[in-house]
Coordinates of C-alpha atoms and ligand atoms in Angstrom, one line a residue:
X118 CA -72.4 -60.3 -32.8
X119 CA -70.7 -62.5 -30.6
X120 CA -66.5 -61.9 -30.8
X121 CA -66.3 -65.5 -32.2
X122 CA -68.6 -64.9 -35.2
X123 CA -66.6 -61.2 -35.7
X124 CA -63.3 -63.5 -35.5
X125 CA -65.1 -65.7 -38.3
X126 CA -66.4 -63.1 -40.2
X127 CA -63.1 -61.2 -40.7
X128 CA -61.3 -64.8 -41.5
X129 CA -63.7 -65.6 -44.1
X130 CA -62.9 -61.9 -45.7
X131 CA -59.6 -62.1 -45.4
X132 CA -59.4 -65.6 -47.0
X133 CA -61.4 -64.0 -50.1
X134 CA -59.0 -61.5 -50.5
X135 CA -56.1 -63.9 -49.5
X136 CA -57.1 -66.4 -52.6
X137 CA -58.5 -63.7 -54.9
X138 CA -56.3 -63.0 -57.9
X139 CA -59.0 -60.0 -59.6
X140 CA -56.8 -57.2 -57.9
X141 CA -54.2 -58.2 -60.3
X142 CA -55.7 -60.7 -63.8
X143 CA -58.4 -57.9 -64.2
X144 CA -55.1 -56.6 -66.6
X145 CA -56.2 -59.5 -68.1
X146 CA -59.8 -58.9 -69.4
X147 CA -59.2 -58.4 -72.9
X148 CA -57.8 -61.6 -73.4
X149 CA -59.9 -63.5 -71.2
X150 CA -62.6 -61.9 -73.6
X151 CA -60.5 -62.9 -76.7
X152 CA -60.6 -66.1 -75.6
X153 CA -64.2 -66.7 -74.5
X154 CA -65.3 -65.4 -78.0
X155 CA -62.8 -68.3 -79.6
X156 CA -63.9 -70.8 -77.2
X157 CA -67.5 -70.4 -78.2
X158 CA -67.1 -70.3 -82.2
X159 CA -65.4 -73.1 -82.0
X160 CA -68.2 -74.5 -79.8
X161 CA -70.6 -73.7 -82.1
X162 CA -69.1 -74.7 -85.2
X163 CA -68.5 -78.4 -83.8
X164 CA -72.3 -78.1 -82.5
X165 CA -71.5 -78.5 -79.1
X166 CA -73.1 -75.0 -78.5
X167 CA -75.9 -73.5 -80.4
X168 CA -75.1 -70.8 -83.0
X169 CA -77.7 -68.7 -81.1
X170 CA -76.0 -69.1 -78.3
X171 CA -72.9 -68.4 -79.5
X172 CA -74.3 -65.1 -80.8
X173 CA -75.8 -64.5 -77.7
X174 CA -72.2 -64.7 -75.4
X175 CA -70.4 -62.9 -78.0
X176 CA -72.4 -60.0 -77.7
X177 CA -72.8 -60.4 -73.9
X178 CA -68.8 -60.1 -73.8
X179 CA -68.5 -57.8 -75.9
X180 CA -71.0 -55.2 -74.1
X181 CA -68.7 -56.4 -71.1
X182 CA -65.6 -55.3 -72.8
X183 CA -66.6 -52.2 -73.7
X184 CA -68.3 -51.7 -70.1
X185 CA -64.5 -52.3 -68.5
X186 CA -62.6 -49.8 -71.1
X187 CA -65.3 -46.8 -70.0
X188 CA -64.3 -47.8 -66.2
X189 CA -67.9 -48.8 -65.8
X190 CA -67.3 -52.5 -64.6
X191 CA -67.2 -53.5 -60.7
X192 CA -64.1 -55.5 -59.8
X193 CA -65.2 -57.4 -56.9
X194 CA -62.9 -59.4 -54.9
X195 CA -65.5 -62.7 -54.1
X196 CA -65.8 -63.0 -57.9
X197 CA -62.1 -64.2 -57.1
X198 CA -60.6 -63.7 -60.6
X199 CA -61.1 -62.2 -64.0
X200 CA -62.7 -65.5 -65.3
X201 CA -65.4 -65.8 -62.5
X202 CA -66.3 -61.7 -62.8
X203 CA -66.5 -61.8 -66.6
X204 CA -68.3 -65.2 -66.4
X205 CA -70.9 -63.7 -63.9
X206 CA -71.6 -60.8 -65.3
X207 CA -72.2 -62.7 -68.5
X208 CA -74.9 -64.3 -66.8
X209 CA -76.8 -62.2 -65.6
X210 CA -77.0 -60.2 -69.1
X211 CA -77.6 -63.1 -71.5
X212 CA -78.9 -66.0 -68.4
X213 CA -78.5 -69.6 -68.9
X214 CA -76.2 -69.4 -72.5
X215 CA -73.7 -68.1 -70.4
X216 CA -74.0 -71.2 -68.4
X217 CA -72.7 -73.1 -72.0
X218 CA -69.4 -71.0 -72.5
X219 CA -67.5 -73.1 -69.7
X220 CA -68.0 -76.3 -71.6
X221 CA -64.9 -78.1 -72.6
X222 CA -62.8 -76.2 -70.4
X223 CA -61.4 -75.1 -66.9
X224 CA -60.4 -72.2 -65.7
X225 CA -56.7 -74.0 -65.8
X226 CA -56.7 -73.5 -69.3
X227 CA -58.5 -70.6 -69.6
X228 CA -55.5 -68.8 -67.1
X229 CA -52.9 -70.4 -69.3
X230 CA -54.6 -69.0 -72.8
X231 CA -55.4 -65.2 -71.5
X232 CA -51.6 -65.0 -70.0
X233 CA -49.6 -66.4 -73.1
X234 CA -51.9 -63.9 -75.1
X235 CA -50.4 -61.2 -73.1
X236 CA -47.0 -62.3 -73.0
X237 CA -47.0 -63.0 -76.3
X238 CA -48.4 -59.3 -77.3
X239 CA -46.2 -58.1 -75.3
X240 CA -43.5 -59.7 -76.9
X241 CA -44.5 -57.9 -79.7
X242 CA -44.4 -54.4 -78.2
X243 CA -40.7 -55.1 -76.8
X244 CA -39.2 -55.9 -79.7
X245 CA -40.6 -52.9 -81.4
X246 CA -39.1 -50.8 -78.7
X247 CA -35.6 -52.4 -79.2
X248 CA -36.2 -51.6 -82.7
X249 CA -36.3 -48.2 -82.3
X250 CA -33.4 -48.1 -79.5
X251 CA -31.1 -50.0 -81.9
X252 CA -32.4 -47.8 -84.8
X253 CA -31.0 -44.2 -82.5
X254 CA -27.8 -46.4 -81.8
X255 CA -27.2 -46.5 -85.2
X256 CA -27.8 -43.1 -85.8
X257 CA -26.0 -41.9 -83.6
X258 CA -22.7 -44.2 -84.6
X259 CA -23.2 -42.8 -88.2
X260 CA -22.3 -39.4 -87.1
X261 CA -19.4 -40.7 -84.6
X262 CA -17.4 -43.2 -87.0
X263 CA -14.1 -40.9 -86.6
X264 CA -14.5 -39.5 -82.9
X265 CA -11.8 -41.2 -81.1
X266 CA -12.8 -42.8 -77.6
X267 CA -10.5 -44.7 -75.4
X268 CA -11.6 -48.6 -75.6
X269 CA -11.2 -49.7 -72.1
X270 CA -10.8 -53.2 -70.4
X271 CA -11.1 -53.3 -66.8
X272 CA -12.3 -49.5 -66.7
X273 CA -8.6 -49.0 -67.7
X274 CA -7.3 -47.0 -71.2
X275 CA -6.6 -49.7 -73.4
X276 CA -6.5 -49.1 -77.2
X277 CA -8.1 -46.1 -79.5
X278 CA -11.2 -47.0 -80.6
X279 CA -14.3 -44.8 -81.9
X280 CA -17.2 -44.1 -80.4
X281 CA -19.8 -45.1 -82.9
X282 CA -18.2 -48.9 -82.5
X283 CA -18.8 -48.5 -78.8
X284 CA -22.4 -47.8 -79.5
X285 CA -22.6 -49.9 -82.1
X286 CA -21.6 -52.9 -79.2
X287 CA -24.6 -51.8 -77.6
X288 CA -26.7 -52.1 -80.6
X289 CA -25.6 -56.0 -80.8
X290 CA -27.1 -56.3 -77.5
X291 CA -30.3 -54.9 -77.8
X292 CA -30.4 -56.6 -81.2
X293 CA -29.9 -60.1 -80.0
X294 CA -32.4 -59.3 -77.0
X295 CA -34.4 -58.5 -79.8
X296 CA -34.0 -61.9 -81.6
X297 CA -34.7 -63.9 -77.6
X298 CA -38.0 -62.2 -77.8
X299 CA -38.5 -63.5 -81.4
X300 CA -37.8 -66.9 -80.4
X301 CA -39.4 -67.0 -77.2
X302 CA -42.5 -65.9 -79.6
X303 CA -42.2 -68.6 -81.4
X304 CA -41.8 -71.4 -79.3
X305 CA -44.7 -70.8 -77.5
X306 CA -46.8 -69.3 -79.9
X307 CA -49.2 -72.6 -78.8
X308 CA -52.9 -72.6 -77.8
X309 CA -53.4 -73.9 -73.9
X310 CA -57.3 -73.8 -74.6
X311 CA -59.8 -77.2 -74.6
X312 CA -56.9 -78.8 -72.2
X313 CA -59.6 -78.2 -69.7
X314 CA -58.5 -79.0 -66.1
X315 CA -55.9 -81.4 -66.6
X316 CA -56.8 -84.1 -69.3
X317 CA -58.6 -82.7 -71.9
X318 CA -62.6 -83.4 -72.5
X319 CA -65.0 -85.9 -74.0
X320 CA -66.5 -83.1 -75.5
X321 CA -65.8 -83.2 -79.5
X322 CA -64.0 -79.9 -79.8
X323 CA -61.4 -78.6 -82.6
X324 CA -58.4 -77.3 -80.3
X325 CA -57.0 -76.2 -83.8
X326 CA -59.6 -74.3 -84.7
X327 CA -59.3 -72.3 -81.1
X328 CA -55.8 -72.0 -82.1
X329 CA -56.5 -70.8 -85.6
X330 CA -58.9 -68.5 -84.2
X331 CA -56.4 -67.1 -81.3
X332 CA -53.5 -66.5 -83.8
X333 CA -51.7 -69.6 -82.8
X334 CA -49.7 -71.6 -84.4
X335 CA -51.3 -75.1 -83.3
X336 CA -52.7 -76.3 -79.8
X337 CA -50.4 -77.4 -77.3
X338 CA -49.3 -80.9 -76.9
X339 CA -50.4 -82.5 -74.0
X340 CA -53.0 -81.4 -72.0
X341 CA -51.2 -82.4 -68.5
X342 CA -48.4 -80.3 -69.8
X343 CA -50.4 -77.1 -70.6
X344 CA -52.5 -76.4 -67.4
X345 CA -49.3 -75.6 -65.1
X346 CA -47.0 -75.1 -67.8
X347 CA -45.4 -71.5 -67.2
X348 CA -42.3 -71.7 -69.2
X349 CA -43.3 -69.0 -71.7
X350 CA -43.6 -66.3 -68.7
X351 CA -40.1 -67.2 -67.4
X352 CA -38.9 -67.1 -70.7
X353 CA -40.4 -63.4 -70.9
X354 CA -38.8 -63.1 -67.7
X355 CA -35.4 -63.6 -68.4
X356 CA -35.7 -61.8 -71.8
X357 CA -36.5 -58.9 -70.0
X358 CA -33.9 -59.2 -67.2
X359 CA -31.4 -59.5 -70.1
X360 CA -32.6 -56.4 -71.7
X361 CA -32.5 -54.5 -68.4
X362 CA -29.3 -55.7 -67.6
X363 CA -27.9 -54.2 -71.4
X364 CA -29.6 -51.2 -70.3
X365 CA -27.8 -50.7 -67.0
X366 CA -24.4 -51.4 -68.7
X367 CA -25.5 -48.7 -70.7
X368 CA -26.4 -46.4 -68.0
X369 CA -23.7 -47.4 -65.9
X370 CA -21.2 -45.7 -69.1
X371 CA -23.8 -42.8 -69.0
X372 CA -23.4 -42.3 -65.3
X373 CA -19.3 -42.6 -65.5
X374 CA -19.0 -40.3 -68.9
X375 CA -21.2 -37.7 -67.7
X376 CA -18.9 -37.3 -64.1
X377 CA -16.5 -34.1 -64.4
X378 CA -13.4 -36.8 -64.7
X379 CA -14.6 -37.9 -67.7
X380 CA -17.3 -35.4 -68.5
X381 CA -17.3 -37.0 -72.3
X382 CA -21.4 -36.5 -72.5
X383 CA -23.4 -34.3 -71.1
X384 CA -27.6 -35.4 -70.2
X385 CA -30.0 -33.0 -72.0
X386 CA -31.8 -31.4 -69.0
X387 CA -35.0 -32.8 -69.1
X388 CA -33.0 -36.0 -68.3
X389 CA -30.8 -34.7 -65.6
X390 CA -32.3 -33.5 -61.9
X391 CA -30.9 -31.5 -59.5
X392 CA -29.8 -31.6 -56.2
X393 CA -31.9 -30.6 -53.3
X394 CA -29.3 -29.3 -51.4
X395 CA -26.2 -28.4 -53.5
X396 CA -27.7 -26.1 -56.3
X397 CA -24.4 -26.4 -58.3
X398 CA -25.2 -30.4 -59.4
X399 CA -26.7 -32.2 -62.0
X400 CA -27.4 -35.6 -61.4
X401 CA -27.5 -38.4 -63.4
X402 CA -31.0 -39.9 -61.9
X403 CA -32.4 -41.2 -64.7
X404 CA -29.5 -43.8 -65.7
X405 CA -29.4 -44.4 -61.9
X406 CA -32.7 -45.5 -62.0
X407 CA -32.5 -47.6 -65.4
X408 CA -29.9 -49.3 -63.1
X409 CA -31.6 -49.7 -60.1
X410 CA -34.8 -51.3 -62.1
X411 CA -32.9 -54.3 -62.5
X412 CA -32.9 -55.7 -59.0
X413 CA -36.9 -56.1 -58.9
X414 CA -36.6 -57.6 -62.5
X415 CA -34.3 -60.1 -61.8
X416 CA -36.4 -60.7 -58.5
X417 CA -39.6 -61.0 -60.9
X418 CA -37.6 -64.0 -62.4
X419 CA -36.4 -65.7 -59.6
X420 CA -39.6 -65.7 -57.7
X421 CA -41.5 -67.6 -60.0
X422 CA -38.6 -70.2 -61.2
X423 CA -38.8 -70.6 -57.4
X424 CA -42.7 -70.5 -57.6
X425 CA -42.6 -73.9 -59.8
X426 CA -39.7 -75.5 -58.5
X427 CA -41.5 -77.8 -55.9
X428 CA -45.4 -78.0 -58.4
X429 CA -46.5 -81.5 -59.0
X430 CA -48.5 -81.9 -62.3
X431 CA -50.9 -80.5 -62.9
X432 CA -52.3 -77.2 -61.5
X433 CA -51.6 -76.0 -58.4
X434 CA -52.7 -72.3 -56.7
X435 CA -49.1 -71.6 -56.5
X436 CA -49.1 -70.6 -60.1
X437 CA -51.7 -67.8 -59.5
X438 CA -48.2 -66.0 -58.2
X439 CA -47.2 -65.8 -61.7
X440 CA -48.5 -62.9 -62.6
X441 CA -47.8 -59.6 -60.9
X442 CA -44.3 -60.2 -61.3
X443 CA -44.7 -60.6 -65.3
X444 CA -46.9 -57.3 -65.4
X445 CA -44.3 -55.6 -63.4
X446 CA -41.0 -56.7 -65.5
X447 CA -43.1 -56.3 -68.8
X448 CA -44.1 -52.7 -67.3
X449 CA -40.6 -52.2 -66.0
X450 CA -39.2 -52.7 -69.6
X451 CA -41.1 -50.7 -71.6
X452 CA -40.8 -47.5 -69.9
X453 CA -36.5 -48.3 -69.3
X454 CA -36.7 -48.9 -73.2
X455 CA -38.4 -46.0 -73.6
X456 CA -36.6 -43.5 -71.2
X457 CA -33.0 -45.1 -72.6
X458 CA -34.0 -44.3 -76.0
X459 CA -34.7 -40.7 -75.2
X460 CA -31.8 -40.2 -73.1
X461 CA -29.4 -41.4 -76.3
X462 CA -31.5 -39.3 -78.8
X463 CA -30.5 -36.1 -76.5
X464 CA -27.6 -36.8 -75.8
X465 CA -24.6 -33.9 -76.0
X466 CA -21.3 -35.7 -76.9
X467 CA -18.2 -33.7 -76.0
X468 CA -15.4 -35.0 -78.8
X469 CA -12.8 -33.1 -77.6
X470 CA -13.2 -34.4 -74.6
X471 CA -13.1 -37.8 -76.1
X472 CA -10.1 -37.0 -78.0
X473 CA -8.4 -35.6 -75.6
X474 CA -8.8 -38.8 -73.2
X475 CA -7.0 -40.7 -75.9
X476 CA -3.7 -39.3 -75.2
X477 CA -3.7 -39.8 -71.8
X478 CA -2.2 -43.9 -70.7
X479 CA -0.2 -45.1 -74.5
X480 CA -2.9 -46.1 -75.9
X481 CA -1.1 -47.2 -78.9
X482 CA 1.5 -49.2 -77.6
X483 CA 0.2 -52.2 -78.9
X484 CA 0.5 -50.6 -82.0
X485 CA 5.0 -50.7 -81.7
X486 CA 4.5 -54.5 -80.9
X487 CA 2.4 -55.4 -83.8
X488 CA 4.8 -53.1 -85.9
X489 CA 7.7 -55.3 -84.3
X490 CA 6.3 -58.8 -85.0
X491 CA 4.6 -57.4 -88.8
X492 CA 8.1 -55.7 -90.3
X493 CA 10.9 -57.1 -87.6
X494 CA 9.7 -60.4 -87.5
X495 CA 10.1 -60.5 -83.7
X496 CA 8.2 -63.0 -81.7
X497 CA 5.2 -61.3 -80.0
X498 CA 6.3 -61.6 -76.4
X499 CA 9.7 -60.0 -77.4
X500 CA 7.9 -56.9 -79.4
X501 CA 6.3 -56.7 -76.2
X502 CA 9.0 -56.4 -73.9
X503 CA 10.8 -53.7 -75.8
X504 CA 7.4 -51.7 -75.8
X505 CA 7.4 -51.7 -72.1
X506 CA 10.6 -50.2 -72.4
X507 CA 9.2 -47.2 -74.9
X508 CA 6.5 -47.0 -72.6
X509 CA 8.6 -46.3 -69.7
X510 CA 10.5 -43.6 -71.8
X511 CA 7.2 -41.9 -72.1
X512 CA 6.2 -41.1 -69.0
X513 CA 10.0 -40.4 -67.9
X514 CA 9.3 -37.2 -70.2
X515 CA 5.8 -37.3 -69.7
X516 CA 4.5 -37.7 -72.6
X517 CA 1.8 -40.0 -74.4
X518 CA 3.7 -42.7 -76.8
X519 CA 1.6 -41.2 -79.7
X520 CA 3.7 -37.9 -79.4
X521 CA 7.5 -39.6 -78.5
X522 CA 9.6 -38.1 -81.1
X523 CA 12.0 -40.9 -83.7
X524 CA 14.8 -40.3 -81.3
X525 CA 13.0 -40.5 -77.9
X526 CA 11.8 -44.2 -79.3
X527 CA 14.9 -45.4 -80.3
X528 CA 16.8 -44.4 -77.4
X529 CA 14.3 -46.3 -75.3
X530 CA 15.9 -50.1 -76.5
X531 CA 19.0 -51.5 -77.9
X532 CA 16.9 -53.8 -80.5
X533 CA 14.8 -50.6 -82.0
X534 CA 17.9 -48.3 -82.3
X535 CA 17.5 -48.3 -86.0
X536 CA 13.7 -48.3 -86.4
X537 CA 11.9 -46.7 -89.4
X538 CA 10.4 -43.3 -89.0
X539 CA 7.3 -44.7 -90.6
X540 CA 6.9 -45.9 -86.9
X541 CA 5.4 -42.8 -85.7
X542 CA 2.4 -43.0 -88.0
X543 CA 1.5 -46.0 -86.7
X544 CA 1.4 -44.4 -83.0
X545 CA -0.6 -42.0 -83.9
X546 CA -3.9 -42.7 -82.0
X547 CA -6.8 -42.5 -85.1
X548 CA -4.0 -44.3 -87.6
X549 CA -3.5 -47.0 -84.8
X550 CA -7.9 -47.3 -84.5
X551 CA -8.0 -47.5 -88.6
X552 CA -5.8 -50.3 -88.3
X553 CA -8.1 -52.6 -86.7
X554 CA -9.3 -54.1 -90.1
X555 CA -10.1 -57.3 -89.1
X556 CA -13.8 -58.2 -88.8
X557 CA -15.7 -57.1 -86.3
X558 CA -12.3 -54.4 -85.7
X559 CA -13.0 -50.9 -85.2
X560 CA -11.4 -48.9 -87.9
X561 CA -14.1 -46.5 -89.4
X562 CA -14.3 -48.5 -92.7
X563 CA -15.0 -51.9 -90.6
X564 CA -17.4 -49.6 -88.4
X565 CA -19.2 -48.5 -91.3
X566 CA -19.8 -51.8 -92.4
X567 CA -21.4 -52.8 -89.0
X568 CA -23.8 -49.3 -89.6
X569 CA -24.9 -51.1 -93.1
X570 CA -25.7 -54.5 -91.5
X571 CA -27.7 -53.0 -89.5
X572 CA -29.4 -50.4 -91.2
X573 CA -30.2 -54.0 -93.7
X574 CA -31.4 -55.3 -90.3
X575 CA -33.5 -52.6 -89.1
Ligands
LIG77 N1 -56.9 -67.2 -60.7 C1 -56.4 -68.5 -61.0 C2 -54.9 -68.3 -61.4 O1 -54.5 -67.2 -61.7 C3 -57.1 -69.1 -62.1 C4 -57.0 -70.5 -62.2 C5 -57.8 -71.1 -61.0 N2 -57.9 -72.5 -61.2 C6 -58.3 -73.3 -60.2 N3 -58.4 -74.6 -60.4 N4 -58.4 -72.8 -59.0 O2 -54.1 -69.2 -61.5

């Protein structure tokens, strides 16, 4: 062989495997089959296709299913894609039928059916997975209602609250990621099939029945639309990044609580490594990781916004980039979902720990403010002022505010010389976390209330 016909004999390989998509869409066989099988009923039942051969290339596919899930299938990268292997294999068991099942449609359409099938399924699976992370949340707060925490803004102490509200603010997260899924399943619960390449067919099909057939809601509007229409996989996209990103909050707490300064939860081991090289340590890899996953998800997302930034209508190659991304991000999800889950169902809480944290950084001053402005009828910003001067008192002796004795307050400020005893209930740290009735508050009755809306929800 002469060096030029090596040179054009690698080129033409390497352009095979350069437009070839079957490494990847094979993931996609079952709904490419789902969809062939629909395509051809309804085929037959508007007597485009014979029912014979409709018989004929559902049987052909479905020997090819099962041939793929025992591994006995050859992917082979000139068949190009998922569509042309299944199609071609087809042929050559059931011959010139085969031949029939393209009719009144394009592989545009075909791509855009087998990948909302998948997104859509997977939609599915997600939200069950949330389900079951929200459902441990809530199990969890149940038993934590009255184990004080220190709510914190800015990673700083700021008010007593407990720690099954901080879950539970976890559990509205993963809830409303929940309900994005649900919507995103909606909207484009829509059948791409029979828009054929671009502009539908002369053929007489039923794109309603394919719908009907597919477990869609209707067939997509316009044709033009459909074939490079991707908006359903960035929705998935972003759904997930949202989810991961509520998951790395989560870990990020994990990660913090389970360091010695905090050291208010401890990871069962199985979830927890150990160093290499100081045998002393227990890491916190797994949360490290749920943390980490979220760079290639959001990168999933903003790869193929910027995939169809630039697409004329209608179908361009570029859209073949859409799916390794999804697969990865969908993949990426489950297992975080998963592993989270675990990780909070073994979790060993330290409440003393908690409690103890409480009383370090006044967190119920607040509390002498509201006091002020509820029985003195002091404007806010003045309540606040003489506070900062009960604080200081405090940590001249050292002490929390919550354990100041009567005289140690009113010694702190002219205005509070007189002040009722009754003040040092309210700055005691779980009566000044009970006191936050108002909705949405944290006191353990308003917390309860959030663990029955969602034990309704779930
Ligand atoms: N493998 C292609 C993809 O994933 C299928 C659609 C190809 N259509 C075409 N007109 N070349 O997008």
């Amino acid at each position: 062989m002469s060096n030029q016909q090596i040179l054009k004999n690698t080129n033409a390989q390497l352009l095979d495997q350069f437009n070839a998509s079957i490494m990847f869409d094979k993931e996609l066989y079952k709904q490419d089959i789902q969809g062939s099988i629909a395509h051809s009923k309804m085929l037959a039942l508007q007597e485009i296709i014979t029912i014979e051969d409709q018989v004929k290339i559902e049987a052909g596919l479905l020997r090819i299913k099962s041939e793929i899930e025992a591994g006995d299938f050859e992917w082979k990268i000139e068949h190009e894609d998922v569509h042309m292997a299944i199609e071609s294999k087809l042929t050559e068991y059931i011959g010139d039928a085969a031949g029939r099942l393209h009719t009144a449609r394009s592989r545009n359409d075909q791509v855009a059916t087998d990948f909302t099938l998948y997104v859509q399924d997977k939609s599915l699976t997600l939200k069950d997975k949330l389900k079951v992370l929200v459902n441990t949340l809530v199990n969890i707060a149940e038993k934590h209602t009255e184990t004080l925490i220190p709510g914190m803004t800015h990673l700083q102490h700021a008010q007593p609250i407990n720690f099954g509200y901080h879950l539970l603010a976890y559990a509205n997260m993963f809830k409303r990621d929940f309900e994005r899924f649900e919507s995103s399943y909606i909207r484009n619960n829509n059948c791409p099939l029979g828009s054929a390449a671009l502009a539908g067919t002369p053929h007489n099909i039923d794109r309603f029945k394919t719908a009907e057939f597919l477990g869609f809601d209707s067939p997509t509007q316009s044709a033009l639309d459909t074939s490079s229409n991707r908006d359903f996989a960035l929705e998935i996209l972003f759904n997930i990044s949202t989810t991961v990103m509520h998951i790395s909050r989560l870990s990020e707490e994990l990660i913090l609580w389970s360091s010695y300064e905090f050291g208010f939860v401890k990871m069962s081991d199985e979830y927890a490594t150990t160093s290499s090289i100081m045998p002393q340590k227990k890491n916190p890899d797994v949360p490290e990781l749920l943390r980490g996953k979220t760079g290639r998800v959001y990168g999933n997302l903003i790869s193929l916004l910027t995939v169809m930034k630039g697409l004329p209508l209608a179908y361009n190659k570029d859209t073949q980039e859409d799916k390794e991304g999804v697969f990865d991000s969908v993949q990426t999800c489950e297992i975080s979902l998963d592993i989270v889950t675990a990780v909070m169902d073994t979790l060993i809480i330290n409440v003393d720990k908690m409690e103890k944290a409480c009383k370090v950084g006044h967190l119920s001053a607040t509390d002498l403010a509201d006091y002020l402005v509820q029985k003195a009828n002091l404007p806010f910003r003045k309540a606040y002022y003489i506070t900062k001067d009960v604080v200081a008192t405090a940590n001249k002796l050292n002490k929390d505010m919550s354990e100041l004795t009567i005289e140690e307050i009113r010694s702190s400020n002219e205005e509070i010389k007189n002040i009722d005893n009754e003040i040092l209930s309210y700055l005691d740290l779980r009566n000044s976390m009970n006191a936050r009735t108002s909705f949405g508050g944290t006191s353990t009755q308003r917390t309860k209330e959030q663990i029955s809306y969602f034990k309704d929800w779930l």
